[in-house]
Amino acid sequence: MTMAGTFLDSTELVLNMGPQHPSTHGVLRVILKLDGERVLGTECVIGYLHRGVEKIAENRTYAMFAPYVDRMDYVAAVSNGLGYCLAVEKLLNAEATPRAQAVRVILTELNRIGSHLLWLGTHALDIGAITPLFYCMREREYTLNIFEKYCGARLTTHAFRIGGLQYETYDGFEKDVLEFCDMFLPKVDEYEELLTGNRIWIERLTNVGILNAADCKDYGVTGPMLRAAGVKWDIRKALPYSGYEKYDFEIPTRENGDTYDRYIVRMQEMRQSVRILRQAVADIPAGPIMAKVPKVIKPPVGEAYVSIEAPKGELGYYIVSDGSTQPWRVRVRPPSFVNLQALDKMARGALVADVVAIIGTTDIVLGEVDR
Amino acid sequence: MPDDPKPEGAPEPESAPPSEPATPEPKPAEAAKPAAPAPEAKPPAAPAPPKPAAAAAAKPAPAAAAKPPVPKAPAVMAVTPWESDLTKALAEEFGAAISEFSSYVGQSFLVVKADSAIPVIESLKFNHGFDYLVDVTAVHYPERPEPLDVIYILYSFSRNERIRVKIRIKDGDRPRTVTKVHTTADWLEREVYDMFGIEFEGHPNMKRILLPDEWSTFPLRKENSILNMDQRWVQENLGIESGQ
């Protein structure tokens, strides 16, 4: 919607929120059209972090571009890398070795937990609960330490390579992951004790920012937001990749599609991730960590779209190869960008304070929105 | 990183036009091919040279972008025909408007005449259950008579199937918007406009989304190299003299 002419109407107020605003989780600017405290409409202004990632991809070789994808959703860099590697492997008609797949699953699920923890901490902070942030950061540190021990980096990990992994797991990797699992589940209980039944938390979140299943599909919204609206859909189950079909886990769903349900879904997803982690760690197949892929990656002429279930929703890579060492076109289908589009739908009729809660449970990372 | 020691890629834009995938018939690109490799000094078919020092010296930047002389695998995408109940139903409904049903690495797509794209996507949504528009994007092939591909990626929750619908358009063509069928196309089409300059007819808010409104170029078009962006805007608004 456009904001033109809104100043002429004396009952409406146009309020600018961001780009420097703590609750927008980065540099999101939202123009709010208000009637008192009620939101009549919103308009997002994005692009402050645009780095032209897709153009850069056309000027790099396939392997050289891999580290760039970590800089999009920097909270879930491992997921980004997995999606990109899978897409290139699809073009090469190659598949990672079983051992590499299992390690990929472990790291990706750890990253999902880390991403959800960062979301939970900052979201609670937005709502006014300061304590969970410190707890979440404390536990997230464990996941980051495992990444650091594995590949030397904590955030922009570049953990995977096209065809498998660069590094073998370190001694004690399984033990670290299992220790994390044992430690982590009671902590989730702790968060839930603080928040789930908390009266203020419930009042602030229930029936705020409702997005039902039909709207979710219409707006292309995926991930926990879609599942909170009652659609039992997870790409790990629907179109399994990297061996996810081997693991036994559930897709948590809720009915209402409000911010409270999205909170519950993410909490349960962390528990399910622990479940996957335990199964994966118990059975990491022996064998090589790299499949036989050429040293110079030169996929035949063709195109492929591969998507994964990133912590925020469907993360897809559409890659067109012209047969040379550099991709002809790389398109990233970012979940944050598409999910953010539904903000206007969710925020209409809400209060200004609710907009903060709605942006929070949309779980956007502006690095991925703007690319 | 052990898997790719090639030092190429950084400085040069895509000077040599690569052949275009997704072209069903053998294209004039084939004819241009023999000429392209001529300036090449050494075949990059040897990824083996382990010492990058020698390789880098022998391999100047332009060579990297040129086509290798080794006879390549097919220069067009090696597609296989795609046949299913869905393709039969669509072929019956739209006839000649759908020019191709193909599949590549197990992923199916159909090529549609530009003015039939919206009816096809509508029919896919309401008659065949493809109710989720995953993505709208475009690809630029400057060598082709119809240089732009617009690609709609669709998914059906009920069939658990993903397909792509493609249209081919000329520069300046204005394909109709799909926002009336799938609301999510609003921002996606704006991004396509932002990056490729394709304006969608009937879109409610056809303006740039990621780049500033005053930006003058469409960066993902191939004639714009990575270094050749809107320098004037950068100079004026960011105060960077070089414009980079």
XYZ file of C-alpha atoms in Angstrom, chain A residues 1-2 43-48 50 52 54-64 67 90-91 93 158 161-162 166 216-222 226 231 233 235 237-239 290 293-298 300-307 314 318 320-334 336-338 340-341 369-371, chain B residues 1-6 8-10 12-14 16-22 44 47 64 67-68 70 72-78 104-107 109 125 131-142 151 153 155 157 160 162 164 166 181-188 190-191 195-196 205 207 209-211 219-222 224-226 229:
166
model
C 0.000 0.000 0.000
C 1.121 3.552 -0.469
C 4.805 -0.340 4.681
C 8.213 -1.953 4.953
C 11.248 -0.193 3.570
C 14.045 -2.681 3.115
C 17.330 -2.930 1.281
C 19.640 -1.222 3.759
C 21.632 -5.148 0.184
C 24.116 -7.872 -4.322
C 23.191 -12.827 -6.467
C 25.365 -10.648 -8.695
C 28.479 -11.637 -6.798
C 27.593 -15.272 -7.412
C 27.741 -14.756 -11.168
C 31.302 -13.501 -10.838
C 32.672 -16.259 -8.633
C 33.265 -19.929 -9.157
C 30.889 -22.331 -7.476
C 33.289 -23.078 -4.658
C 34.279 -19.451 -4.193
C 31.306 -18.632 1.928
C 22.023 -31.604 -7.637
C 23.437 -29.924 -10.738
C 24.340 -35.180 -10.035
C 31.440 -22.278 5.908
C 31.833 -28.157 0.921
C 30.273 -29.112 -2.362
C 36.237 -30.379 4.412
C -0.068 -18.354 4.968
C -0.285 -20.183 1.654
C -1.440 -17.074 -0.151
C 1.499 -15.092 1.203
C 3.957 -17.943 0.699
C 4.721 -17.979 4.414
C 6.632 -21.087 5.504
C 2.940 -21.972 8.693
C -0.358 -26.934 8.365
C 4.408 -29.258 6.507
C 10.488 -29.928 3.977
C 9.527 -34.645 5.935
C 7.847 -33.638 2.681
C 10.895 -33.680 0.402
C 33.930 -36.192 0.535
C 33.359 -34.482 -7.196
C 35.713 -32.895 -9.694
C 38.362 -30.548 -8.383
C 37.056 -27.844 -10.657
C 33.334 -27.685 -10.318
C 31.746 -27.297 -13.721
C 26.679 -29.379 -17.160
C 24.335 -26.860 -18.724
C 21.130 -26.946 -16.781
C 19.221 -25.606 -13.849
C 17.942 -26.833 -10.528
C 15.921 -25.564 -7.610
C 16.680 -27.118 -4.240
C 15.220 -25.978 -0.979
C 11.799 -22.594 3.063
C 17.699 -21.780 -7.976
C 21.350 -21.952 -13.644
C 24.570 -23.357 -15.033
C 25.930 -22.499 -18.473
C 28.545 -25.235 -18.291
C 31.339 -22.965 -17.134
C 33.015 -22.710 -13.777
C 30.823 -19.801 -12.740
C 27.099 -19.970 -12.289
C 25.039 -18.114 -14.886
C 22.461 -17.209 -12.293
C 21.969 -17.927 -8.624
C 18.651 -17.040 -7.113
C 18.150 -17.285 -3.386
C 14.608 -17.768 -2.197
C 14.871 -16.292 1.275
C 12.677 -14.015 5.868
C 11.926 -11.828 2.856
C 8.767 -13.687 1.938
C 8.089 -10.356 6.211
C 5.701 -9.512 3.428
C 15.827 -10.086 3.612
C 18.158 -7.718 1.795
C 20.861 -10.088 0.574
C 40.189 -25.412 0.642
C 41.341 -28.411 -1.238
C 38.663 -28.606 -3.822
C 39.255 -25.558 -5.929
C 42.580 -23.851 -6.268
C 41.558 -21.842 -9.320
C 40.170 -16.900 -11.530
C 36.976 -15.069 -11.409
C 37.665 -12.029 -9.338
C 36.652 -9.892 -14.964
C 33.024 -9.445 -15.760
C 31.407 -11.962 -18.007
C 32.372 -13.918 -23.251
C 28.729 -14.677 -23.671
C 28.174 -18.189 -22.442
C 25.731 -20.346 -24.222
C 22.244 -20.319 -22.936
C 20.729 -23.229 -21.161
C 17.060 -23.897 -21.336
C 41.641 -25.310 -18.478
C 42.593 -28.684 -13.146
C 38.985 -17.758 -17.641
C 34.880 -21.126 -23.367
C 37.254 -24.037 -23.029
C 37.509 -29.163 -25.150
C 31.824 -29.819 -24.278
C 28.882 -31.913 -23.354
C 25.678 -30.601 -24.910
C 25.541 -26.833 -24.871
C 21.840 -26.953 -24.222
C 20.178 -28.424 -21.238
C 19.799 -32.182 -21.650
C 15.841 -31.983 -15.797
C 17.559 -33.744 -12.873
C 14.154 -34.953 -11.817
C 12.635 -31.467 -11.702
C 8.983 -27.439 -15.770
C -3.883 -23.342 -8.475
C -1.616 -23.356 -4.180
C 1.782 -22.114 -3.041
C 3.872 -19.816 -5.197
C 7.381 -20.471 -3.931
C 9.247 -17.917 -5.951
C 9.200 -15.599 -8.930
C 12.509 -14.867 -10.536
C 14.122 -14.155 -13.877
C 17.223 -15.019 -15.862
C 18.829 -12.857 -18.533
C 20.293 -14.391 -21.713
C 21.427 -11.394 -23.764
C 10.266 -18.309 -13.786
C 8.149 -21.924 -8.960
C 4.357 -26.161 -5.061
C 0.763 -29.272 -0.666
C 3.712 -32.834 -2.622
C 7.064 -28.832 -7.158
C 8.306 -24.478 -12.566
C 8.610 -20.394 -17.479
C -3.678 -15.219 -8.012
C -0.910 -15.369 -5.397
C -0.512 -12.389 -3.073
C 3.059 -13.363 -2.309
C 4.079 -12.316 -5.823
C 3.848 -8.669 -4.773
C 7.348 -8.355 -3.362
C 8.792 -11.072 -5.566
C 9.021 -6.022 -7.355
C 12.389 -7.664 -6.843
C 17.000 -6.461 -10.680
C 15.958 -6.957 -14.311
C 2.948 -1.100 -6.550
C 8.625 0.146 -7.818
C 12.279 -2.805 -3.388
C 15.892 -3.474 -2.438
C 17.726 -0.731 -4.281
C 22.036 -4.926 -11.778
C 21.291 -8.527 -12.664
C 21.095 -7.826 -16.381
C 24.237 -9.180 -17.964
C 25.892 -4.489 -16.114
C 29.159 -5.832 -14.802
C 29.723 -6.139 -11.116
C 26.921 0.036 -10.974
